[in-house]
Amino acid sequence: MIGRKKTLCKSMWILFLIVTLIFPTLTYADSNTDANISREFSENIKQILNSEIYNGAIGSIVIRSAETGEIIFSYNEDIRLNPASNLKLITGAAALDTLGKDYRWSTQLYTDGIQIDSTLKGNLYLKGTGDPTMLKKDYEFLVNELVSKGMKEIEGNLILDDTYFDHVRLSNDMEWGDEPYDYGAQISALTISPDEDYNAGTVLVTVKAGDQIGSSVKAEITPKNDYVTIENKGITTKNGEPNISVEREHGTNKIVITGSMPFQKNIEEKNYVSVWEPTQLVGCIFSNILKEKGMKINGNVLYEKTPNHATLLVQKKSMPLSELMIPFEKLSNNGHAEILVKTMGKIKCNEGSWDHGLKIVNEYLKKNRDQYIDYLH
């Protein structure tokens, strides 16, 4: 069931891309060809919707001209359905209106002590504000800045601070069956992404065929860490198509690989897998970076709030919100939407929660209600 659900989601996004790539050309077509293109496109869409993958599903599509609001194409337009990822358009618009296109998140290092020679006499605090674009290299940048200050030893503890948001990791309507995947990743103010798709709170598991037929498949985790573990049950077969399942057991960070990969070169399967408690993943990776850079930590790794009197040592700012809109909307990133909602709640209500963030989104809709209604009519 989960496999069909993921395939259906991918198919819907293929349909969405077809619509967005083709229909802008219709607004520029001359009157003699526009009707023919519209009829041909209409038949193509209906053919896709009638394919086997959509058995048991209901689709509703309305496409309007961006210039006039005129309906160019419609299909089951009067059926009321859950708007699903279309809501990301509203979330993005509300975020741009509330935070501004130049808004940036900041990940910061603080201390409650002082540096004497090469030793930090105090605790080192790593504080996040929700940046979904933090990669391992960005955490390395923070450590390199400490090294450039001549720091080699931390006498106190390494303390991770994710209190900018509340600690409700998953929304109330999140299904357990979705929780192990990237679109069900837990939300934390201090998180990490494996690559520039910016699926925060996940690791990327790449599976390849083994060295010989009958051997276990090879698996690689990005970013490398010992916070998650892999139970590899995948087998390398002589031929056939890749048939690999990569899933994390609920409530744990054990990732189980099952299925088979054909013994052919340059074939690999990539899967984003959410982690249980992403703040702790950051703690694991950041601790390892400190050690790799020759930094000694005398204390422990703790999870607490940064004190008000702490001194800022260095910070890493994200890309502006206007740039994040591209991977957010283009890749329909659920995590970005959740982070934007909590960020709006924090900025406007001083509470990074879904309740307060959704209040801001609703206020945006009320404020712009007439504009949207005029467009729809």
Short mmCIF file of C-alpha atoms in Angstrom, two decimals:
data_model
loop_
_atom_site.label_atom_id
_atom_site.label_comp_id
_atom_site.label_asym_id
_atom_site.label_seq_id
_atom_site.Cartn_x
_atom_site.Cartn_y
_atom_site.Cartn_z
CA MET A 1 0.00 0.00 0.00
CA ILE A 2 2.79 2.40 0.87
CA GLY A 3 4.58 1.65 -2.41
CA ARG A 4 1.43 2.40 -4.43
CA LYS A 5 0.89 5.59 -2.46
CA LYS A 6 4.42 6.82 -3.22
CA THR A 7 4.03 5.91 -6.90
CA LEU A 8 0.69 7.72 -7.07
CA CYS A 9 2.23 10.85 -5.54
CA LYS A 10 5.06 10.78 -8.09
CA SER A 11 2.53 10.34 -10.92
CA MET A 12 0.50 13.30 -9.73
CA TRP A 13 3.64 15.44 -9.73
CA ILE A 14 4.45 14.31 -13.27
CA LEU A 15 0.94 15.41 -14.24
CA PHE A 16 1.47 18.74 -12.48
CA LEU A 17 4.76 19.32 -14.31
CA ILE A 18 3.10 18.56 -17.65
CA VAL A 19 0.46 21.16 -16.88
CA THR A 20 2.92 23.84 -15.73
CA LEU A 21 5.34 23.28 -18.59
CA ILE A 22 2.83 23.15 -21.41
CA PHE A 23 0.11 25.57 -20.45
CA PRO A 24 2.24 28.72 -20.28
CA THR A 25 2.71 28.28 -24.03
CA LEU A 26 -1.02 28.33 -24.55
CA THR A 27 -1.32 31.93 -23.43
CA TYR A 28 1.00 32.91 -26.27
CA ALA A 29 -0.56 30.71 -28.97
CA ASP A 30 -2.44 32.46 -31.76
CA SER A 31 -6.21 32.11 -31.98
CA ASN A 32 -6.05 29.65 -34.88
CA THR A 33 -3.97 27.08 -33.03
CA ASP A 34 -5.05 27.68 -29.44
CA ALA A 35 -8.31 25.71 -29.69
CA ASN A 36 -6.58 22.72 -31.31
CA ILE A 37 -3.83 22.70 -28.67
CA SER A 38 -6.43 22.92 -25.89
CA ARG A 39 -8.43 19.98 -27.30
CA GLU A 40 -5.31 17.87 -27.72
CA PHE A 41 -4.10 18.74 -24.24
CA SER A 42 -7.53 17.98 -22.77
CA GLU A 43 -7.52 14.52 -24.30
CA ASN A 44 -3.96 13.86 -23.09
CA ILE A 45 -4.83 14.81 -19.51
CA LYS A 46 -7.96 12.65 -19.52
CA GLN A 47 -5.95 9.74 -20.89
CA ILE A 48 -3.45 10.10 -18.04
CA LEU A 49 -6.19 10.31 -15.42
CA ASN A 50 -7.82 7.16 -16.82
CA SER A 51 -4.59 5.15 -16.58
CA GLU A 52 -4.36 2.14 -14.27
CA ILE A 53 -2.29 3.92 -11.63
CA TYR A 54 -5.29 6.12 -10.77
CA ASN A 55 -7.75 3.24 -10.25
CA GLY A 56 -9.80 4.11 -7.18
CA ALA A 57 -8.58 7.72 -7.17
CA ILE A 58 -10.52 10.90 -7.98
CA GLY A 59 -8.92 13.89 -9.64
CA SER A 60 -10.16 17.45 -10.00
CA ILE A 61 -8.31 19.97 -12.16
CA VAL A 62 -8.96 23.62 -13.00
CA ILE A 63 -6.41 25.64 -15.00
CA ARG A 64 -6.89 29.38 -15.47
CA SER A 65 -5.05 32.00 -17.45
CA ALA A 66 -2.63 33.91 -15.23
CA GLU A 67 -3.50 37.07 -17.16
CA THR A 68 -7.30 36.95 -17.37
CA GLY A 69 -8.47 34.29 -14.93
CA GLU A 70 -10.31 32.59 -17.78
CA ILE A 71 -10.69 28.81 -17.41
CA ILE A 72 -8.45 27.12 -19.98
CA PHE A 73 -9.03 23.55 -18.85
CA SER A 74 -11.25 21.84 -16.28
CA TYR A 75 -11.97 18.29 -15.23
CA ASN A 76 -14.37 17.33 -12.40
CA GLU A 77 -14.14 20.96 -11.33
CA ASP A 78 -17.22 20.84 -9.07
CA ILE A 79 -16.00 17.93 -6.94
CA ARG A 80 -14.76 19.03 -3.52
CA LEU A 81 -11.48 17.31 -2.66
CA ASN A 82 -8.68 17.79 -0.16
CA PRO A 83 -6.43 20.48 -1.73
CA ALA A 84 -3.33 18.57 -0.52
CA SER A 85 -0.03 20.09 -1.69
CA ASN A 86 -1.78 22.99 -3.41
CA LEU A 87 -1.85 24.50 0.08
CA LYS A 88 1.90 25.04 -0.23
CA LEU A 89 1.10 27.91 -2.58
CA ILE A 90 -0.84 29.60 0.22
CA THR A 91 1.84 28.78 2.80
CA GLY A 92 4.53 30.24 0.56
CA ALA A 93 2.54 33.40 -0.15
CA ALA A 94 1.79 33.89 3.55
CA ALA A 95 5.46 33.39 4.43
CA LEU A 96 6.63 35.93 1.86
CA ASP A 97 4.04 38.40 3.13
CA THR A 98 4.85 37.78 6.81
CA LEU A 99 8.62 37.22 6.81
CA GLY A 100 9.62 39.07 3.65
CA LYS A 101 11.52 37.77 0.64
CA ASP A 102 14.90 38.57 2.24
CA TYR A 103 14.25 36.62 5.47
CA ARG A 104 17.10 34.30 6.46
CA TRP A 105 17.42 31.68 9.18
CA SER A 106 20.54 31.68 11.32
CA THR A 107 22.43 28.83 12.99
CA GLN A 108 24.65 30.14 15.76
CA LEU A 109 27.44 29.20 18.14
CA TYR A 110 27.40 30.81 21.60
CA THR A 111 29.41 30.46 24.78
CA ASP A 112 28.77 31.33 28.42
CA GLY A 113 32.52 31.49 29.07
CA ILE A 114 35.68 33.02 27.64
CA GLN A 115 38.56 31.76 25.55
CA ILE A 116 41.95 31.69 27.28
CA ASP A 117 44.75 30.76 24.91
CA SER A 118 43.41 27.76 22.96
CA THR A 119 40.84 26.67 25.58
CA LEU A 120 37.21 27.74 25.81
CA LYS A 121 36.53 28.09 29.54
CA GLY A 122 32.82 27.36 29.44
CA ASN A 123 30.09 25.64 27.44
CA LEU A 124 29.65 25.76 23.66
CA TYR A 125 26.02 26.22 22.53
CA LEU A 126 24.82 25.29 19.05
CA LYS A 127 21.51 27.08 18.48
CA GLY A 128 19.16 26.57 15.53
CA THR A 129 16.29 28.72 14.32
CA GLY A 130 14.82 26.29 11.79
CA ASP A 131 17.15 26.55 8.77
CA PRO A 132 16.19 23.62 6.49
CA THR A 133 19.19 24.22 4.23
CA MET A 134 21.95 23.38 6.72
CA LEU A 135 24.30 20.80 5.23
CA LYS A 136 27.26 19.03 6.82
CA LYS A 137 29.60 21.53 5.12
CA ASP A 138 27.76 24.39 6.86
CA TYR A 139 28.39 22.84 10.27
CA GLU A 140 32.01 22.39 9.20
CA PHE A 141 32.10 26.12 8.42
CA LEU A 142 31.05 26.91 12.00
CA VAL A 143 33.77 24.68 13.43
CA ASN A 144 36.38 26.10 11.06
CA GLU A 145 35.57 29.57 12.38
CA LEU A 146 36.37 28.36 15.91
CA VAL A 147 39.61 26.82 14.70
CA SER A 148 40.53 30.11 13.03
CA LYS A 149 40.21 31.75 16.46
CA GLY A 150 42.85 29.34 17.76
CA MET A 151 40.40 27.23 19.74
CA LYS A 152 41.47 23.63 20.37
CA GLU A 153 39.66 22.61 23.55
CA ILE A 154 36.19 23.07 25.08
CA GLU A 155 36.39 22.78 28.84
CA GLY A 156 32.63 22.59 29.29
CA ASN A 157 29.78 20.83 27.52
CA LEU A 158 28.53 20.92 23.95
CA ILE A 159 24.91 22.01 24.30
CA LEU A 160 22.39 21.81 21.45
CA ASP A 161 19.51 24.28 21.51
CA ASP A 162 16.42 23.59 19.39
CA THR A 163 14.02 25.57 21.61
CA TYR A 164 13.28 28.18 18.92
CA PHE A 165 10.42 25.84 17.95
CA ASP A 166 8.28 23.76 20.28
CA HIS A 167 9.08 20.06 20.61
CA VAL A 168 6.04 18.77 18.74
CA ARG A 169 7.89 16.95 15.97
CA LEU A 170 4.96 15.69 13.89
CA SER A 171 1.59 17.20 13.05
CA ASN A 172 -1.53 15.60 14.49
CA ASP A 173 -2.68 14.21 11.13
CA MET A 174 0.63 12.51 10.26
CA GLU A 175 0.09 8.81 9.51
CA TRP A 176 2.51 6.32 11.03
CA GLY A 177 2.93 4.80 7.58
CA ASP A 178 4.30 8.11 6.25
CA GLU A 179 6.58 8.91 9.18
CA PRO A 180 9.71 7.02 7.96
CA TYR A 181 9.85 8.93 4.67
CA ASP A 182 11.16 12.37 3.73
CA TYR A 183 7.66 13.83 3.39
CA GLY A 184 6.97 12.79 7.00
CA ALA A 185 10.23 14.02 8.55
CA GLN A 186 10.22 15.36 12.10
CA ILE A 187 10.47 19.14 12.49
CA SER A 188 13.22 20.64 14.64
CA ALA A 189 14.72 24.12 14.89
CA LEU A 190 18.16 22.47 14.73
CA THR A 191 18.31 20.10 11.80
CA ILE A 192 20.39 18.98 8.81
CA SER A 193 19.79 18.05 5.16
CA PRO A 194 21.76 15.43 3.21
CA ASP A 195 21.96 17.38 -0.05
CA GLU A 196 20.69 20.43 -1.91
CA ASP A 197 17.16 19.10 -2.24
CA TYR A 198 17.08 20.21 1.42
CA ASN A 199 15.02 17.37 2.87
CA ALA A 200 15.69 18.45 6.43
CA GLY A 201 15.64 15.79 9.12
CA THR A 202 16.52 12.96 6.74
CA VAL A 203 19.47 10.92 5.57
CA LEU A 204 20.02 9.80 1.99
CA VAL A 205 20.47 6.04 1.60
CA THR A 206 22.07 5.01 -1.70
CA VAL A 207 21.85 1.31 -2.56
CA LYS A 208 23.98 -0.40 -5.21
CA ALA A 209 24.57 -3.99 -6.26
CA GLY A 210 27.14 -6.00 -4.35
CA ASP A 211 30.47 -7.26 -5.64
CA GLN A 212 29.01 -10.51 -6.91
CA ILE A 213 25.72 -12.28 -7.57
CA GLY A 214 24.22 -13.54 -4.31
CA SER A 215 26.12 -11.05 -2.15
CA SER A 216 24.52 -8.36 -0.03
CA VAL A 217 23.80 -5.05 -1.71
CA LYS A 218 25.98 -2.06 -0.82
CA ALA A 219 24.46 0.82 1.14
CA GLU A 220 25.85 4.30 1.78
CA ILE A 221 24.41 6.94 4.11
CA THR A 222 24.68 10.69 3.48
CA PRO A 223 25.70 12.46 5.63
CA LYS A 224 27.87 9.76 7.16
CA ASN A 225 27.08 9.20 10.82
CA ASP A 226 26.72 6.55 13.49
CA TYR A 227 23.37 7.86 14.73
CA VAL A 228 21.42 5.62 12.35
CA THR A 229 22.13 1.94 11.74
CA ILE A 230 21.39 -0.26 8.74
CA GLU A 231 20.12 -3.82 8.72
CA ASN A 232 21.00 -4.96 5.22
CA LYS A 233 18.85 -7.81 3.89
CA GLY A 234 19.15 -6.77 0.24
CA ILE A 235 20.55 -9.32 -2.24
CA THR A 236 22.42 -8.89 -5.52
CA THR A 237 20.72 -10.81 -8.35
CA LYS A 238 21.90 -11.81 -11.82
CA ASN A 239 19.43 -9.64 -13.73
CA GLY A 240 16.01 -8.04 -13.51
CA GLU A 241 14.87 -4.63 -12.32
CA PRO A 242 15.81 -2.98 -9.00
CA ASN A 243 13.31 -3.98 -6.33
CA ILE A 244 14.59 -2.38 -3.15
CA SER A 245 12.72 -1.25 -0.04
CA VAL A 246 14.43 1.11 2.42
CA GLU A 247 12.41 1.82 5.56
CA ARG A 248 13.12 2.95 9.10
CA GLU A 249 11.44 1.13 11.96
CA HIS A 250 9.05 3.42 13.79
CA GLY A 251 10.42 4.96 16.97
CA THR A 252 13.99 3.90 16.17
CA ASN A 253 16.86 4.84 13.88
CA LYS A 254 17.29 1.35 12.46
CA ILE A 255 16.92 1.38 8.68
CA VAL A 256 16.04 -1.97 7.11
CA ILE A 257 16.95 -2.70 3.49
CA THR A 258 15.16 -5.56 1.74
CA GLY A 259 14.73 -6.69 -1.86
CA SER A 260 17.17 -7.09 -4.71
CA MET A 261 19.46 -5.18 -7.08
CA PRO A 262 20.64 -6.58 -10.45
CA PHE A 263 24.36 -7.13 -10.91
CA GLN A 264 24.90 -4.30 -13.37
CA LYS A 265 27.20 -1.31 -13.22
CA ASN A 266 25.97 2.23 -12.64
CA ILE A 267 22.60 1.19 -11.23
CA GLU A 268 21.63 2.63 -7.87
CA GLU A 269 18.54 3.42 -5.82
CA LYS A 270 18.37 6.59 -3.72
CA ASN A 271 15.95 6.93 -0.82
CA TYR A 272 15.49 9.78 1.65
CA VAL A 273 14.71 8.35 5.09
CA SER A 274 13.58 10.49 7.99
CA VAL A 275 15.37 10.15 11.33
CA TRP A 276 13.94 9.87 14.81
CA GLU A 277 14.88 13.09 16.67
CA PRO A 278 16.85 15.13 14.09
CA THR A 279 18.42 17.37 16.76
CA GLN A 280 20.33 14.37 18.05
CA LEU A 281 21.51 13.59 14.52
CA VAL A 282 22.97 17.11 14.40
CA GLY A 283 24.59 16.52 17.79
CA CYS A 284 26.24 13.34 16.53
CA ILE A 285 27.50 14.90 13.30
CA PHE A 286 28.66 18.16 14.92
CA SER A 287 30.55 16.28 17.64
CA ASN A 288 32.33 14.23 15.01
CA ILE A 289 33.25 17.37 13.05
CA LEU A 290 34.78 18.90 16.19
CA LYS A 291 36.89 15.78 16.70
CA GLU A 292 37.90 15.65 13.03
CA LYS A 293 39.12 19.25 13.31
CA GLY A 294 41.21 18.41 16.37
CA MET A 295 38.84 20.00 18.92
CA LYS A 296 38.69 18.31 22.33
CA ILE A 297 35.42 18.33 24.32
CA ASN A 298 35.91 17.70 28.03
CA GLY A 299 32.21 17.71 28.89
CA ASN A 300 29.11 15.96 27.56
CA VAL A 301 26.63 16.54 24.76
CA LEU A 302 23.49 18.06 26.28
CA TYR A 303 20.20 19.52 25.02
CA GLU A 304 19.23 22.79 26.72
CA LYS A 305 18.29 26.41 26.05
CA THR A 306 21.03 28.95 25.39
CA PRO A 307 21.22 31.42 28.32
CA ASN A 308 20.42 35.08 27.60
CA HIS A 309 23.86 36.23 28.76
CA ALA A 310 25.72 33.94 26.32
CA THR A 311 28.08 35.55 23.80
CA LEU A 312 27.70 34.98 20.06
CA LEU A 313 30.86 33.48 18.54
CA VAL A 314 29.86 32.82 14.94
CA GLN A 315 26.76 32.26 12.83
CA LYS A 316 25.78 30.81 9.47
CA LYS A 317 22.86 32.41 7.65
CA SER A 318 20.66 30.63 5.11
CA MET A 319 19.79 31.66 1.60
CA PRO A 320 17.00 34.27 1.46
CA LEU A 321 13.42 33.03 1.59
CA SER A 322 12.88 34.06 -2.03
CA GLU A 323 15.51 31.51 -3.12
CA LEU A 324 14.17 28.76 -0.86
CA MET A 325 10.81 29.11 -2.64
CA ILE A 326 12.31 27.27 -5.64
CA PRO A 327 13.09 23.91 -3.97
CA PHE A 328 10.10 24.36 -1.64
CA GLU A 329 7.44 24.73 -4.33
CA LYS A 330 9.15 22.90 -7.19
CA LEU A 331 9.86 19.77 -5.12
CA SER A 332 6.73 20.16 -2.96
CA ASN A 333 8.77 19.86 0.21
CA ASN A 334 6.53 19.13 3.19
CA GLY A 335 9.28 19.91 5.69
CA HIS A 336 9.77 23.41 4.29
CA ALA A 337 6.05 24.12 4.65
CA GLU A 338 6.05 22.93 8.27
CA ILE A 339 9.15 25.00 9.09
CA LEU A 340 7.68 28.11 7.45
CA VAL A 341 4.51 27.78 9.51
CA LYS A 342 6.43 27.42 12.78
CA THR A 343 8.75 30.27 11.83
CA MET A 344 5.80 32.59 11.21
CA GLY A 345 4.42 31.62 14.61
CA LYS A 346 7.73 32.40 16.27
CA ILE A 347 8.28 35.74 14.54
CA LYS A 348 4.75 37.07 15.01
CA CYS A 349 3.59 35.35 18.22
CA ASN A 350 6.92 34.43 19.85
CA GLU A 351 5.94 30.74 19.77
CA GLY A 352 7.23 28.40 17.09
CA SER A 353 4.23 26.10 16.94
CA TRP A 354 1.75 24.97 14.31
CA ASP A 355 -1.15 26.53 16.23
CA HIS A 356 0.38 30.00 16.21
CA GLY A 357 1.80 29.68 12.71
CA LEU A 358 -1.51 28.55 11.21
CA LYS A 359 -3.14 31.52 12.92
CA ILE A 360 -0.87 33.78 10.86
CA VAL A 361 -1.69 31.89 7.64
CA ASN A 362 -5.42 32.24 8.34
CA GLU A 363 -4.99 35.97 8.99
CA TYR A 364 -3.19 36.29 5.66
CA LEU A 365 -6.06 34.53 3.88
CA LYS A 366 -8.65 36.79 5.53
CA LYS A 367 -6.64 39.89 4.63
CA ASN A 368 -6.39 38.82 0.99
CA ARG A 369 -9.78 37.12 0.74
CA ASP A 370 -11.31 39.62 -1.69
CA GLN A 371 -8.27 39.47 -3.97
CA TYR A 372 -8.48 35.68 -4.28
CA ILE A 373 -12.26 35.70 -4.76
CA ASP A 374 -12.02 38.34 -7.48
CA TYR A 375 -9.42 36.23 -9.28
CA LEU A 376 -11.50 33.05 -9.06
CA HIS A 377 -14.50 34.82 -10.50
#
